[in-house]
């Protein structure tokens, strides 16, 4: 009795019998005439990233790297954050002293209820995509496992200017190693969650953080 | 509670497109909502695409990548199975919808899951998974806002991307108050969304098993992705300890790099955004992050039949963006239900009959649900030549009727008329004779310079249009009288 | 250059005035056309309705009748579309490589009228005079299959005395679609309604196009509505001069 696997493979081979036996997949020409890299000046790329993230109704501030701890503290204060979820690997100086930090660690992960009850989460990121205003998380250092940026209602994300790439193809190129070698999960975030399902009115925030705030940190003199 | 609306995949007899369209065309609210929606998305899509100087190059790369994958699908399937397994996932193969449902229900049962949460997957609608799970005593909760609305209302989707487009806010408010047990609710969209959020959050946190579809899966790395807007996809693929993903075998792409093409084509073509709010790419199982058990169910259910048709094969390029729906003048007016399939619109008209097989009266009418205007082909991000496939399928439908339909097929009035006309056009004497005969024969029908009513099957024309009578002199009669019987001037 | 007129079975029988106008305007430009009497039908109706085996003899006939000419001109975007875009598919279906080769050789020489004038002959002003308010509907085949572009509009704008007005949402299909108009009459009529609304909004007296199939559908609807707006084929407008008035 043939297994489903054998049967399906047999059907596929029979269906593609018109393909010459000596043709390999790479023999099928794929012309990649699209843009692979953005040649615009760096400051233009970062500026466009900031603009496009803001277009998604996320709050965006550009700060000097040295001002980052203060900017983070002010953002959390404005939001009234008391309990803050913090992934492993975040720089200590980023976490304000007057906030209760709920640290998620591999040996002692926060429960879903703790994540749900918290006021927000603070993370870094893997990279930013200027063309589409996208923030990319790769579950790495300072970003944490996926549930951390999913259950809390507020996400404050720090993007360093040197993490911003111009075009989508550049992002996938940079992420390749993480995926092929470590198989970590990748999350693309382009604005807070939204739906257009009620009479096509775009409504923010169904699931996932309803408020996304982004701090873009650069070296002095970059602006 | 789910209601099974009979469609092309339910196995029973489905009505013709003409019949269901006739009814839905009279639904004034649908016409208004759908017209407004498709016009809006159309305009937005045009803006999103105009911004891209390399859009045509991306389309060509998308088409070529799909061609490469489909021509070597067996090799890619094996690569995918290997890479997913290596990454800690389990791969299952399902020849048809029934088998897929059985596998998924089996996994849920093994984990004692009386409830499962689902993120929208048309493939699960195709296999009628929810109905199957219900019969097995498992409750499946749809978590997309529109799918939730439809599930609560006991209806079916009318658009790939905006399934509840036919419902307005006050209907939704009434539905939520009744079914979600909410006492006080306004019909303001943010309030409605919040009601859904609270209701579903509880479900996400409790569920043992999450079920999803997949937009793409990379053969080389085993990376699967879900492209979404609301965040429920992230919820379903992250929180439950067990994740089951149902995926059509045509969704494979070769390498991780190839995402760079499709993740540019899809958002602008579907929601007309530069990028959709959330996309999750996961590879098998990640320790300490997300589900610790991942099952990928590969679905055939007729896709190998589509693959076998050399002209129809391009149908499998589809990345389910719905751009074709939004530009189709037929879909805009008839709505999705008229197609009697989970796949509506232009893509549905070619995919449905190929999946279920030619020779079924209901789905056989779908290739004719088109004026062949070609607007769909213009916007398809993976360059499916939908008009070409429509014409090709019409040929298959006719040939099937003629060859397998027996005497009834041969005596079909349309067939008889077409045979006669082909003969007439093949012979000059017959052709010119027919021209004269028609001119004479129209006399009873032509009154005061117009024909108001044509007989029989042609009556559809004169239901709303006048017809000018055949003129007294044909062009060739004029030519002959001017030039003699010679050909040249 | 030996030029043949492919008048189309449709125009031959129902719209001979379009054929006459095409001959007249080409002769006015110094192009003498032949009309090979053996021509009948390109086979589009059969092919597009699914009767493709039946269309193959018609494809062969067309190729045989026209392949010796340097150019073939037709006042019909849809028929030229059939020949250029679908004849290769027909030859494949017939499993006839010889026919496929002949089709490939012939199809680049088959032109719709407006593209023949503007792209092949390089003329936009052909000395026409037509003092009416006119709007133009780009038929789907000429727009998307043949990609005639703005050739028809260029020709119309060059007509003396014309009051040319753009048609809103012009790219939308009128709903004819061949046998679709009868097999899916309800949807066809729904599409027609919106197209006519746009035509009437232009306040044009005349709606023109390069295909009498669409014009018959739109004109039939306008007539039923007693709208007082007429449809006239592009060739007939272009054939009209001060001396030769076509109504």
CSV table of N, CA and C in Angstrom, one decimal, chain A residues 2-5 7-9 11-13 15-16 18-20 23-26 28-36 52 55-56 112 116 131-132 134 139 145-147 149-151 153 168-169 172 175-176 179-180 183-190 192-195 197-203 206-210, chain B residues 37 52-54 57-58 61 64-65 68 70-76 78 81 93-95 99 146 162 168-169 189-190 192 194 197 200-201 204-205 221 223 229-232 234-235 237-238 256-261 263-264 273-281 283 286 288-290 300 304 307-308 310 313:
chain,number,residue,atom,x,y,z
A,2,UNK,N,0.6,2.1,-1.0
A,2,UNK,CA,1.5,3.3,-1.0
A,2,UNK,C,1.1,4.3,0.0
A,3,UNK,N,2.1,5.0,0.6
A,3,UNK,CA,1.8,6.0,1.5
A,3,UNK,C,1.4,7.2,0.8
A,4,UNK,N,0.8,8.2,1.5
A,4,UNK,CA,0.4,9.4,0.9
A,4,UNK,C,1.6,10.1,0.3
A,5,UNK,N,2.7,10.1,1.0
A,5,UNK,CA,3.9,10.7,0.5
A,5,UNK,C,4.3,10.1,-0.9
A,7,UNK,N,2.5,8.5,-3.0
A,7,UNK,CA,1.4,8.8,-4.0
A,7,UNK,C,1.6,10.2,-4.5
A,8,UNK,N,1.7,11.2,-3.6
A,8,UNK,CA,1.8,12.6,-4.0
A,8,UNK,C,3.1,12.8,-4.9
A,9,UNK,N,4.2,12.2,-4.5
A,9,UNK,CA,5.4,12.4,-5.3
A,9,UNK,C,5.2,11.8,-6.6
A,11,UNK,N,2.4,11.5,-8.3
A,11,UNK,CA,1.5,12.4,-9.0
A,11,UNK,C,2.3,13.6,-9.5
A,12,UNK,N,3.2,14.1,-8.7
A,12,UNK,CA,3.9,15.3,-9.1
A,12,UNK,C,4.9,15.0,-10.3
A,13,UNK,N,5.5,13.8,-10.2
A,13,UNK,CA,6.5,13.5,-11.2
A,13,UNK,C,5.7,13.2,-12.5
A,15,UNK,N,2.9,14.6,-13.4
A,15,UNK,CA,2.4,15.9,-13.8
A,15,UNK,C,3.5,16.7,-14.5
A,16,UNK,N,4.7,16.5,-14.1
A,16,UNK,CA,5.8,17.3,-14.7
A,16,UNK,C,6.7,16.5,-15.7
A,18,UNK,N,6.6,16.6,-18.7
A,18,UNK,CA,7.0,17.4,-19.8
A,18,UNK,C,8.4,18.1,-19.6
A,19,UNK,N,8.8,18.2,-18.3
A,19,UNK,CA,10.1,18.8,-18.0
A,19,UNK,C,11.2,17.8,-18.4
A,20,UNK,N,12.2,18.2,-19.2
A,20,UNK,CA,13.3,17.3,-19.6
A,20,UNK,C,14.0,16.7,-18.4
A,23,UNK,N,17.0,18.5,-17.0
A,23,UNK,CA,16.9,19.9,-16.5
A,23,UNK,C,17.0,20.0,-15.0
A,24,UNK,N,17.9,20.8,-14.5
A,24,UNK,CA,17.9,21.0,-13.1
A,24,UNK,C,17.2,22.3,-12.7
A,25,UNK,N,16.8,22.4,-11.5
A,25,UNK,CA,16.1,23.7,-11.1
A,25,UNK,C,16.8,24.9,-11.4
A,26,UNK,N,18.1,24.9,-11.3
A,26,UNK,CA,18.9,26.1,-11.5
A,26,UNK,C,19.0,26.4,-13.0
A,28,UNK,N,16.4,26.7,-14.8
A,28,UNK,CA,15.3,27.6,-15.2
A,28,UNK,C,15.7,29.0,-14.9
A,29,UNK,N,15.8,29.8,-15.9
A,29,UNK,CA,16.4,31.2,-15.7
A,29,UNK,C,15.5,32.1,-14.8
A,30,UNK,N,16.1,32.7,-13.9
A,30,UNK,CA,15.4,33.7,-13.0
A,30,UNK,C,16.1,35.0,-13.1
A,31,UNK,N,15.5,35.9,-13.9
A,31,UNK,CA,16.2,37.2,-14.0
A,31,UNK,C,15.9,38.1,-12.8
A,32,UNK,N,16.9,38.5,-12.1
A,32,UNK,CA,16.7,39.3,-10.9
A,32,UNK,C,17.1,40.8,-11.3
A,33,UNK,N,16.2,41.4,-12.0
A,33,UNK,CA,16.5,42.8,-12.5
A,33,UNK,C,16.1,43.8,-11.5
A,34,UNK,N,15.6,43.4,-10.3
A,34,UNK,CA,15.1,44.4,-9.3
A,34,UNK,C,16.3,44.9,-8.5
A,35,UNK,N,16.0,46.0,-7.8
A,35,UNK,CA,17.0,46.7,-7.0
A,35,UNK,C,17.4,45.8,-5.8
A,36,UNK,N,18.8,45.6,-5.6
A,36,UNK,CA,19.3,44.8,-4.6
A,36,UNK,C,19.8,45.6,-3.4
A,52,UNK,N,8.8,56.7,7.5
A,52,UNK,CA,7.9,55.6,7.1
A,52,UNK,C,7.4,54.8,8.3
A,55,UNK,N,4.6,56.9,9.6
A,55,UNK,CA,3.4,56.8,8.8
A,55,UNK,C,2.5,55.7,9.3
A,56,UNK,N,3.0,54.7,10.0
A,56,UNK,CA,2.1,53.6,10.5
A,56,UNK,C,1.5,53.9,11.8
A,112,UNK,N,2.8,33.6,30.8
A,112,UNK,CA,1.9,34.4,29.9
A,112,UNK,C,1.1,35.4,30.7
A,116,UNK,N,1.0,39.4,30.2
A,116,UNK,CA,-0.3,40.0,29.9
A,116,UNK,C,-0.5,41.2,30.9
A,131,UNK,N,13.0,51.3,3.4
A,131,UNK,CA,12.0,51.3,2.3
A,131,UNK,C,10.6,51.1,2.8
A,132,UNK,N,10.4,50.3,3.8
A,132,UNK,CA,9.1,49.9,4.2
A,132,UNK,C,8.8,50.3,5.6
A,134,UNK,N,10.0,49.1,8.4
A,134,UNK,CA,9.9,47.8,9.1
A,134,UNK,C,11.0,47.6,10.1
A,139,UNK,N,14.8,37.4,17.7
A,139,UNK,CA,14.8,36.6,18.9
A,139,UNK,C,16.2,36.5,19.5
A,145,UNK,N,12.4,36.1,23.3
A,145,UNK,CA,11.5,35.3,22.5
A,145,UNK,C,10.2,36.0,22.1
A,146,UNK,N,9.5,35.4,21.2
A,146,UNK,CA,8.5,36.1,20.5
A,146,UNK,C,7.3,36.6,21.4
A,147,UNK,N,7.0,35.8,22.4
A,147,UNK,CA,5.8,36.2,23.3
A,147,UNK,C,6.1,37.5,24.0
A,149,UNK,N,7.2,40.4,22.9
A,149,UNK,CA,6.7,41.5,22.1
A,149,UNK,C,5.3,41.3,21.6
A,150,UNK,N,4.7,40.3,22.1
A,150,UNK,CA,3.3,40.0,21.6
A,150,UNK,C,2.2,40.3,22.6
A,151,UNK,N,2.4,39.9,23.8
A,151,UNK,CA,1.4,40.1,24.8
A,151,UNK,C,1.3,41.5,25.5
A,153,UNK,N,0.9,45.4,26.0
A,153,UNK,CA,0.2,46.3,25.1
A,153,UNK,C,1.0,47.5,24.6
A,168,UNK,N,14.4,46.0,1.1
A,168,UNK,CA,14.0,44.7,1.5
A,168,UNK,C,15.0,43.6,1.2
A,169,UNK,N,15.6,43.5,0.0
A,169,UNK,CA,16.6,42.5,-0.3
A,169,UNK,C,17.8,42.5,0.7
A,172,UNK,N,16.9,40.7,3.9
A,172,UNK,CA,16.9,39.2,3.9
A,172,UNK,C,18.4,38.7,3.8
A,175,UNK,N,19.8,38.6,7.2
A,175,UNK,CA,19.2,37.6,8.1
A,175,UNK,C,19.6,36.2,7.8
A,176,UNK,N,20.1,36.0,6.6
A,176,UNK,CA,20.3,34.6,6.1
A,176,UNK,C,21.0,33.7,7.1
A,179,UNK,N,19.1,32.5,10.1
A,179,UNK,CA,18.0,31.5,9.8
A,179,UNK,C,18.6,30.2,9.4
A,180,UNK,N,19.7,30.2,8.5
A,180,UNK,CA,20.2,28.9,8.1
A,180,UNK,C,21.0,28.2,9.2
A,183,UNK,N,18.3,28.8,12.9
A,183,UNK,CA,16.8,28.6,12.8
A,183,UNK,C,16.0,29.4,13.7
A,184,UNK,N,16.4,30.6,14.1
A,184,UNK,CA,15.6,31.4,15.0
A,184,UNK,C,14.5,32.0,14.3
A,185,UNK,N,13.4,32.3,15.0
A,185,UNK,CA,12.2,32.9,14.4
A,185,UNK,C,12.4,34.4,14.2
A,186,UNK,N,12.0,34.8,13.0
A,186,UNK,CA,12.1,36.2,12.6
A,186,UNK,C,10.7,36.9,12.6
A,187,UNK,N,10.6,38.1,13.2
A,187,UNK,CA,9.4,38.8,13.2
A,187,UNK,C,9.6,40.2,12.5
A,188,UNK,N,8.7,40.4,11.5
A,188,UNK,CA,8.7,41.8,10.8
A,188,UNK,C,7.6,42.6,11.5
A,189,UNK,N,7.9,43.8,11.9
A,189,UNK,CA,6.9,44.6,12.5
A,189,UNK,C,6.8,45.9,11.7
A,190,UNK,N,5.7,46.2,11.1
A,190,UNK,CA,5.5,47.5,10.4
A,190,UNK,C,4.3,48.2,11.0
A,192,UNK,N,1.9,49.3,14.5
A,192,UNK,CA,1.1,48.5,15.5
A,192,UNK,C,0.1,47.7,14.7
A,193,UNK,N,-0.6,46.7,15.4
A,193,UNK,CA,-1.5,45.8,14.7
A,193,UNK,C,-2.7,46.6,14.2
A,194,UNK,N,-3.3,46.2,13.1
A,194,UNK,CA,-4.4,46.9,12.5
A,194,UNK,C,-5.3,46.0,11.8
A,195,UNK,N,-6.5,46.4,11.6
A,195,UNK,CA,-7.5,45.6,10.8
A,195,UNK,C,-8.2,46.6,9.9
A,197,UNK,N,-11.2,45.4,8.6
A,197,UNK,CA,-12.3,44.5,8.4
A,197,UNK,C,-13.7,45.1,8.7
A,198,UNK,N,-13.8,46.2,9.3
A,198,UNK,CA,-15.1,46.8,9.6
A,198,UNK,C,-15.3,47.9,8.6
A,199,UNK,N,-16.0,47.7,7.6
A,199,UNK,CA,-16.3,48.7,6.6
A,199,UNK,C,-15.1,49.4,6.0
A,200,UNK,N,-14.0,48.6,6.0
A,200,UNK,CA,-12.7,49.1,5.5
A,200,UNK,C,-12.2,50.3,6.2
A,201,UNK,N,-12.7,50.6,7.5
A,201,UNK,CA,-12.0,51.6,8.3
A,201,UNK,C,-10.8,51.0,8.9
A,202,UNK,N,-9.6,51.6,8.8
A,202,UNK,CA,-8.5,51.0,9.4
A,202,UNK,C,-8.6,51.3,10.9
A,203,UNK,N,-8.5,50.2,11.7
A,203,UNK,CA,-8.6,50.3,13.2
A,203,UNK,C,-7.3,49.8,13.7
A,206,UNK,N,-5.7,45.2,17.2
A,206,UNK,CA,-6.6,44.2,17.6
A,206,UNK,C,-5.8,43.2,18.5
A,207,UNK,N,-4.8,42.6,18.0
A,207,UNK,CA,-3.9,41.8,18.9
A,207,UNK,C,-2.5,42.4,18.8
A,208,UNK,N,-1.6,42.0,19.7
A,208,UNK,CA,-0.3,42.5,19.6
A,208,UNK,C,-0.3,43.9,20.3
A,209,UNK,N,0.8,44.5,20.5
A,209,UNK,CA,0.9,45.8,21.2
A,209,UNK,C,0.1,46.9,20.4
A,210,UNK,N,-0.8,47.6,21.0
A,210,UNK,CA,-1.5,48.6,20.3
A,210,UNK,C,-0.7,49.9,20.2
B,37,UNK,N,-15.3,49.3,-1.7
B,37,UNK,CA,-14.1,48.6,-1.2
B,37,UNK,C,-13.1,48.4,-2.3
B,52,UNK,N,7.3,52.1,-7.1
B,52,UNK,CA,8.4,51.1,-7.3
B,52,UNK,C,8.9,51.1,-8.7
B,53,UNK,N,10.2,51.6,-8.9
B,53,UNK,CA,10.7,51.7,-10.2
B,53,UNK,C,11.0,50.3,-10.8
B,54,UNK,N,11.1,49.3,-9.9
B,54,UNK,CA,11.5,47.9,-10.4
B,54,UNK,C,10.4,46.9,-10.2
B,57,UNK,N,10.3,44.2,-12.9
B,57,UNK,CA,11.4,43.2,-12.7
B,57,UNK,C,11.0,42.3,-11.6
B,58,UNK,N,10.4,42.8,-10.5
B,58,UNK,CA,10.0,41.9,-9.4
B,58,UNK,C,8.9,40.9,-9.9
B,61,UNK,N,10.6,38.2,-11.8
B,61,UNK,CA,11.4,37.3,-10.9
B,61,UNK,C,10.4,36.4,-10.2
B,64,UNK,N,9.2,33.7,-12.6
B,64,UNK,CA,10.3,32.8,-12.9
B,64,UNK,C,10.6,31.9,-11.8
B,65,UNK,N,10.5,32.4,-10.5
B,65,UNK,CA,10.8,31.6,-9.4
B,65,UNK,C,9.7,30.5,-9.2
B,68,UNK,N,10.3,27.8,-11.8
B,68,UNK,CA,11.4,27.0,-11.4
B,68,UNK,C,10.9,25.9,-10.4
B,70,UNK,N,7.7,24.9,-9.7
B,70,UNK,CA,6.7,24.0,-10.1
B,70,UNK,C,7.3,22.9,-11.0
B,71,UNK,N,8.2,23.3,-11.9
B,71,UNK,CA,8.8,22.4,-12.8
B,71,UNK,C,9.6,21.3,-12.0
B,72,UNK,N,10.0,21.6,-10.9
B,72,UNK,CA,10.8,20.6,-10.1
B,72,UNK,C,10.2,20.4,-8.7
B,73,UNK,N,8.9,20.4,-8.6
B,73,UNK,CA,8.2,20.4,-7.4
B,73,UNK,C,8.6,19.2,-6.5
B,74,UNK,N,8.8,18.0,-7.2
B,74,UNK,CA,9.1,16.8,-6.4
B,74,UNK,C,10.4,17.0,-5.6
B,75,UNK,N,11.4,17.6,-6.3
B,75,UNK,CA,12.7,17.8,-5.6
B,75,UNK,C,12.5,18.8,-4.5
B,76,UNK,N,11.8,19.9,-4.7
B,76,UNK,CA,11.6,20.9,-3.7
B,76,UNK,C,10.8,20.4,-2.5
B,78,UNK,N,10.8,17.3,-1.4
B,78,UNK,CA,11.7,16.5,-0.6
B,78,UNK,C,12.7,17.4,0.2
B,81,UNK,N,10.8,18.8,3.2
B,81,UNK,CA,10.6,17.8,4.2
B,81,UNK,C,11.8,17.6,5.0
B,93,UNK,N,1.8,14.2,4.9
B,93,UNK,CA,1.4,14.4,3.5
B,93,UNK,C,-0.1,14.0,3.4
B,94,UNK,N,-0.9,14.9,2.7
B,94,UNK,CA,-2.3,14.6,2.6
B,94,UNK,C,-2.7,14.6,1.2
B,95,UNK,N,-3.2,13.5,0.7
B,95,UNK,CA,-3.6,13.4,-0.7
B,95,UNK,C,-4.8,14.3,-1.0
B,99,UNK,N,-8.1,13.6,4.1
B,99,UNK,CA,-6.9,13.1,4.8
B,99,UNK,C,-6.2,14.1,5.6
B,146,UNK,N,-12.5,39.3,10.8
B,146,UNK,CA,-13.5,39.1,9.8
B,146,UNK,C,-14.0,37.6,9.8
B,162,UNK,N,-10.9,40.5,2.6
B,162,UNK,CA,-11.8,41.2,3.5
B,162,UNK,C,-13.1,40.4,3.5
B,168,UNK,N,-22.1,45.5,7.6
B,168,UNK,CA,-21.7,46.8,8.1
B,168,UNK,C,-21.7,46.8,9.6
B,169,UNK,N,-21.2,48.0,10.2
B,169,UNK,CA,-20.9,48.0,11.6
B,169,UNK,C,-22.0,47.7,12.6
B,189,UNK,N,-16.0,51.3,15.2
B,189,UNK,CA,-15.1,50.3,14.9
B,189,UNK,C,-14.0,50.0,16.0
B,190,UNK,N,-13.4,51.0,16.6
B,190,UNK,CA,-12.4,50.7,17.7
B,190,UNK,C,-13.1,49.9,18.9
B,192,UNK,N,-15.7,47.9,18.6
B,192,UNK,CA,-15.9,46.5,18.1
B,192,UNK,C,-14.6,45.7,18.1
B,194,UNK,N,-12.0,46.1,20.0
B,194,UNK,CA,-11.7,45.9,21.4
B,194,UNK,C,-12.5,44.7,22.0
B,197,UNK,N,-10.9,41.7,20.7
B,197,UNK,CA,-9.6,41.5,21.3
B,197,UNK,C,-9.7,40.8,22.7
B,200,UNK,N,-11.0,37.1,22.3
B,200,UNK,CA,-10.0,36.2,21.7
B,200,UNK,C,-8.7,36.0,22.6
B,201,UNK,N,-8.3,37.0,23.3
B,201,UNK,CA,-7.1,36.9,24.2
B,201,UNK,C,-7.2,35.7,25.1
B,204,UNK,N,-6.6,32.6,23.1
B,204,UNK,CA,-5.2,32.4,22.8
B,204,UNK,C,-4.4,31.8,24.0
B,205,UNK,N,-4.7,32.3,25.1
B,205,UNK,CA,-3.9,32.0,26.3
B,205,UNK,C,-4.2,30.5,26.8
B,221,UNK,N,15.6,25.9,3.8
B,221,UNK,CA,15.8,26.1,5.2
B,221,UNK,C,14.6,25.5,6.0
B,223,UNK,N,11.9,27.2,6.4
B,223,UNK,CA,11.2,28.4,7.1
B,223,UNK,C,9.9,28.7,6.5
B,229,UNK,N,-2.1,41.1,9.4
B,229,UNK,CA,-2.3,42.5,9.9
B,229,UNK,C,-2.6,42.6,11.3
B,230,UNK,N,-3.4,41.7,11.9
B,230,UNK,CA,-4.0,41.9,13.2
B,230,UNK,C,-3.2,41.5,14.4
B,231,UNK,N,-2.3,40.5,14.1
B,231,UNK,CA,-1.5,40.0,15.3
B,231,UNK,C,-2.1,38.6,15.7
B,232,UNK,N,-3.2,38.2,15.2
B,232,UNK,CA,-3.7,36.9,15.6
B,232,UNK,C,-2.9,35.8,15.1
B,234,UNK,N,0.4,35.9,14.8
B,234,UNK,CA,1.5,35.8,15.8
B,234,UNK,C,1.0,35.0,17.0
B,235,UNK,N,-0.2,35.4,17.5
B,235,UNK,CA,-0.8,34.7,18.7
B,235,UNK,C,-0.9,33.2,18.4
B,237,UNK,N,0.6,31.3,16.3
B,237,UNK,CA,1.9,30.5,15.9
B,237,UNK,C,2.9,30.7,17.0
B,238,UNK,N,2.6,31.4,18.1
B,238,UNK,CA,3.5,31.6,19.2
B,238,UNK,C,3.1,31.0,20.5
B,256,UNK,N,15.8,31.1,1.0
B,256,UNK,CA,15.5,32.2,1.9
B,256,UNK,C,15.6,33.5,1.2
B,257,UNK,N,16.6,33.6,0.3
B,257,UNK,CA,16.8,34.9,-0.4
B,257,UNK,C,15.5,35.2,-1.3
B,258,UNK,N,14.9,34.2,-1.7
B,258,UNK,CA,13.7,34.4,-2.6
B,258,UNK,C,12.6,35.1,-1.9
B,259,UNK,N,12.6,35.1,-0.6
B,259,UNK,CA,11.6,35.9,0.1
B,259,UNK,C,11.6,37.4,-0.3
B,260,UNK,N,12.8,37.8,-0.7
B,260,UNK,CA,13.0,39.3,-1.0
B,260,UNK,C,12.1,39.7,-2.1
B,261,UNK,N,11.8,38.7,-3.0
B,261,UNK,CA,10.9,39.0,-4.1
B,261,UNK,C,9.4,39.0,-3.7
B,263,UNK,N,8.1,39.0,-0.6
B,263,UNK,CA,7.7,40.0,0.4
B,263,UNK,C,7.6,41.4,0.0
B,264,UNK,N,8.0,41.6,-1.3
B,264,UNK,CA,7.8,42.9,-1.9
B,264,UNK,C,6.5,42.9,-2.7
B,273,UNK,N,-0.1,48.2,0.9
B,273,UNK,CA,0.9,48.8,1.8
B,273,UNK,C,2.3,48.5,1.4
B,274,UNK,N,3.2,49.3,1.9
B,274,UNK,CA,4.6,49.0,1.6
B,274,UNK,C,5.0,47.6,2.3
B,275,UNK,N,4.5,47.5,3.5
B,275,UNK,CA,4.6,46.2,4.2
B,275,UNK,C,3.4,46.0,5.2
B,276,UNK,N,3.0,44.8,5.3
B,276,UNK,CA,1.9,44.6,6.2
B,276,UNK,C,2.4,44.6,7.7
B,277,UNK,N,1.5,44.8,8.6
B,277,UNK,CA,1.9,45.0,10.0
B,277,UNK,C,2.8,43.9,10.6
B,278,UNK,N,2.4,42.6,10.4
B,278,UNK,CA,3.2,41.6,11.0
B,278,UNK,C,3.5,40.4,10.1
B,279,UNK,N,4.7,40.0,10.0
B,279,UNK,CA,5.0,38.7,9.4
B,279,UNK,C,5.9,37.9,10.3
B,280,UNK,N,5.6,36.7,10.5
B,280,UNK,CA,6.4,35.8,11.3
B,280,UNK,C,7.0,34.7,10.4
B,281,UNK,N,8.3,34.5,10.5
B,281,UNK,CA,9.0,33.5,9.8
B,281,UNK,C,9.6,32.5,10.9
B,283,UNK,N,11.2,28.5,11.7
B,283,UNK,CA,11.9,27.3,11.2
B,283,UNK,C,11.8,26.2,12.1
B,286,UNK,N,11.9,26.3,17.8
B,286,UNK,CA,13.0,27.0,18.5
B,286,UNK,C,12.9,26.8,20.0
B,288,UNK,N,12.7,27.2,23.7
B,288,UNK,CA,12.3,28.3,24.6
B,288,UNK,C,11.6,29.4,23.9
B,289,UNK,N,11.2,29.2,22.7
B,289,UNK,CA,10.5,30.3,22.0
B,289,UNK,C,9.4,29.7,21.1
B,290,UNK,N,8.2,29.9,21.5
B,290,UNK,CA,7.1,29.5,20.7
B,290,UNK,C,6.8,28.0,20.9
B,300,UNK,N,-2.3,18.1,-1.2
B,300,UNK,CA,-2.4,18.0,-2.7
B,300,UNK,C,-3.8,18.4,-3.0
B,304,UNK,N,-2.0,18.6,-8.0
B,304,UNK,CA,-1.2,17.9,-9.0
B,304,UNK,C,-1.9,17.8,-10.3
B,307,UNK,N,-1.1,21.0,-11.9
B,307,UNK,CA,0.3,21.0,-12.3
B,307,UNK,C,0.5,20.2,-13.6
B,308,UNK,N,-0.4,19.2,-13.8
B,308,UNK,CA,-0.3,18.4,-15.0
B,308,UNK,C,-0.7,19.1,-16.3
B,310,UNK,N,-0.3,21.8,-18.8
B,310,UNK,CA,0.9,22.7,-19.1
B,310,UNK,C,0.5,24.2,-19.2
B,313,UNK,N,-1.0,25.2,-15.4
B,313,UNK,CA,0.0,25.1,-14.4
B,313,UNK,C,0.3,26.5,-13.7
